[in-house]
CSV table of C-alpha atoms in Angstrom, one decimal:
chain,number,residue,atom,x,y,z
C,1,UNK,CA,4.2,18.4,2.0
C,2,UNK,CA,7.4,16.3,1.7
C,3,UNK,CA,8.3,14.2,-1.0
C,4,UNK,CA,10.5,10.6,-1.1
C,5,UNK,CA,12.3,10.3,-4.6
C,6,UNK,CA,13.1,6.6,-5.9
C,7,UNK,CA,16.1,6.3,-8.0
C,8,UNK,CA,15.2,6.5,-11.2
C,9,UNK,CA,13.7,10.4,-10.6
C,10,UNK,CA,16.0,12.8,-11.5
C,11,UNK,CA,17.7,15.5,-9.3
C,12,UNK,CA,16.6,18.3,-11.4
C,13,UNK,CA,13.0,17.4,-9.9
C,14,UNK,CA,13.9,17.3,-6.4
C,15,UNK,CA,15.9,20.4,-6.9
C,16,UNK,CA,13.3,21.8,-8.5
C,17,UNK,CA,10.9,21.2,-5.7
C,18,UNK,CA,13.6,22.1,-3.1
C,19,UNK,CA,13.5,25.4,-4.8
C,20,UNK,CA,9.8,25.5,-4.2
C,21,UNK,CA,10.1,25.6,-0.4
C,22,UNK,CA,9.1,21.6,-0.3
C,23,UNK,CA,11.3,19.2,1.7
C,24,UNK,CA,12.1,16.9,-0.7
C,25,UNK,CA,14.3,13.5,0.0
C,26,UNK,CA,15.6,11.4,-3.0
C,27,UNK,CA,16.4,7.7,-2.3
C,28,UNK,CA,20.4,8.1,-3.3
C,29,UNK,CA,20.6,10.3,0.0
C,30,UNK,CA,19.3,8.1,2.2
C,31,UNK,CA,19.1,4.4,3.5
C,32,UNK,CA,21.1,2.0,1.8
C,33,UNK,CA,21.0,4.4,-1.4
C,34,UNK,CA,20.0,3.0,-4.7
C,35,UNK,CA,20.0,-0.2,-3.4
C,36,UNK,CA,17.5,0.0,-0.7
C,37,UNK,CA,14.5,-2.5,-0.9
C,38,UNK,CA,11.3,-1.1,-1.9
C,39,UNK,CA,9.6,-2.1,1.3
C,40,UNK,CA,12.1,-0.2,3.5
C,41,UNK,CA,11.4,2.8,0.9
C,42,UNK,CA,7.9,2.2,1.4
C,43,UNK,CA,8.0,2.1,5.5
C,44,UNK,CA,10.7,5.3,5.8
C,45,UNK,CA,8.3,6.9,3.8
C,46,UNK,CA,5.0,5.9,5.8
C,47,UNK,CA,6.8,6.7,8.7
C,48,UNK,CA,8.2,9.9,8.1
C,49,UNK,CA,4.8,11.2,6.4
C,50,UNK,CA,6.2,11.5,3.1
C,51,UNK,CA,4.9,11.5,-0.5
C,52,UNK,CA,6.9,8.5,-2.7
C,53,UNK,CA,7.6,9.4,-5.9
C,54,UNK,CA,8.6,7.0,-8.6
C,55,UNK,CA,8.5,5.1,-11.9
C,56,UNK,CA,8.5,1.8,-10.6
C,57,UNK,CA,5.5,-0.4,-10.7
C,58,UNK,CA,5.6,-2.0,-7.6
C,59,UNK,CA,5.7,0.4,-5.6
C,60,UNK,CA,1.6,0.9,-7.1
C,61,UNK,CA,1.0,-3.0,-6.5
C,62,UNK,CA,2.0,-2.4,-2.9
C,63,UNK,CA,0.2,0.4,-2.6
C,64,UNK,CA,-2.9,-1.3,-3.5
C,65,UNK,CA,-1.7,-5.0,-1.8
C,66,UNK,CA,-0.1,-3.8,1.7
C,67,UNK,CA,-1.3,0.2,1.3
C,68,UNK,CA,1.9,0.9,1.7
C,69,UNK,CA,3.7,3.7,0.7
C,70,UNK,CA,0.7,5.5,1.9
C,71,UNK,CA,0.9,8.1,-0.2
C,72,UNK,CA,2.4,7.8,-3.9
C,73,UNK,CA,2.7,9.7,-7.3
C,74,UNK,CA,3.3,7.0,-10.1
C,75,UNK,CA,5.1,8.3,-13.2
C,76,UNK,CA,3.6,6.4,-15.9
C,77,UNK,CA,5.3,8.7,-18.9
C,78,UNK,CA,8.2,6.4,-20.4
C,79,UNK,CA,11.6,8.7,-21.2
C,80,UNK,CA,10.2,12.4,-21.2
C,81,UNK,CA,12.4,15.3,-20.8
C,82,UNK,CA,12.8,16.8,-17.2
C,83,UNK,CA,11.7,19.9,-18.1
C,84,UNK,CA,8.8,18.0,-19.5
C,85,UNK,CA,8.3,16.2,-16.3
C,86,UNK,CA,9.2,19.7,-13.7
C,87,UNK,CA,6.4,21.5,-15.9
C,88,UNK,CA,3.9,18.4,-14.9
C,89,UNK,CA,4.5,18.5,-11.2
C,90,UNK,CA,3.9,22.4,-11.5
C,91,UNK,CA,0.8,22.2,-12.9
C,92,UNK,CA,-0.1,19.8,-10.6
C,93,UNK,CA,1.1,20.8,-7.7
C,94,UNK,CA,-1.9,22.4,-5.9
C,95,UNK,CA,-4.3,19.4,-6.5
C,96,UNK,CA,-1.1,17.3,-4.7
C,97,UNK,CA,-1.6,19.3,-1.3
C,98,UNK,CA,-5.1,19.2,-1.7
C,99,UNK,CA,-4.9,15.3,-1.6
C,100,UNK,CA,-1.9,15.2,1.2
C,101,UNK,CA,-4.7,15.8,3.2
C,102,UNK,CA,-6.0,12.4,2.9
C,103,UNK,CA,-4.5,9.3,5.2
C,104,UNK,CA,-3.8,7.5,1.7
C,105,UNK,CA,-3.8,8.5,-1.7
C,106,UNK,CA,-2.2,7.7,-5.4
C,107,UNK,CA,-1.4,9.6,-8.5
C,108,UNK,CA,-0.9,8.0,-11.4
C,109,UNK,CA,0.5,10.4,-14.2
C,110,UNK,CA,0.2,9.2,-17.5
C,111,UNK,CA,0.4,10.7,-21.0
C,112,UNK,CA,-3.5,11.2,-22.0
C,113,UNK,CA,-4.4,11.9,-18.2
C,114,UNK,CA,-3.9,12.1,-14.2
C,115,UNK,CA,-5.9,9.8,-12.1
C,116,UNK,CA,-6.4,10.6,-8.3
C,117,UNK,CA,-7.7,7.6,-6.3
C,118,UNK,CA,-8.1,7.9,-2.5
């Protein structure tokens, strides 16, 4: 499994998950950096079979509009801590392999909940 960081997720996660044996890319390290468009996120993503992570909302409207990214884990969770947000992911983690199986998929992680949708 291999995960795509947008800009606003912070390096402590993707070390985090580094240390976890994943391959993880965040968006600063790639591209055009912070400043890459979210489509060309979306299609280096699609592309390279990776999971998109991110806070951003349109990166779910495309997702349901153009199904692209193909696979995504929306952050709904305002400012939490990283810690917070590494202990999330952890907890999670198993149920996200299970559904990188799938062609397409979203996660949507929100405060009361986590919502899969294939």
């Amino acid at each position: 499994m291999k995960f795509l960081c947008d800009v606003h997720i912070s390096y402590k996660l993707v070390k985090h998950l580094r240390l976890l044996g994943f391959e993880v890319i965040h968006v600063n390290e790639i591209l055009d950096k912070w400043i890459t468009s979210d489509s060309k996120i979306c299609n280096f993503a699609d592309q390279n079979d990776l999971v998109v992570i991110t806070k951003d909302s349109d990166f779910r409207n495309s997702f349901y509009i153009k199904k692209s990214p193909k696979k995504l884990i929306k952050i709904n969770l305002g400012n939490i801590s990283n810690q917070e947000l590494i202990q999330i992911f952890s907890a999670n983690l198993q149920r996200f392999r299970v559904l990188n199986n799938n062609e397409m998929f979203i996660v949507e992680i929100d405060k009361s909940s986590i919502q899969y949708n294939i």
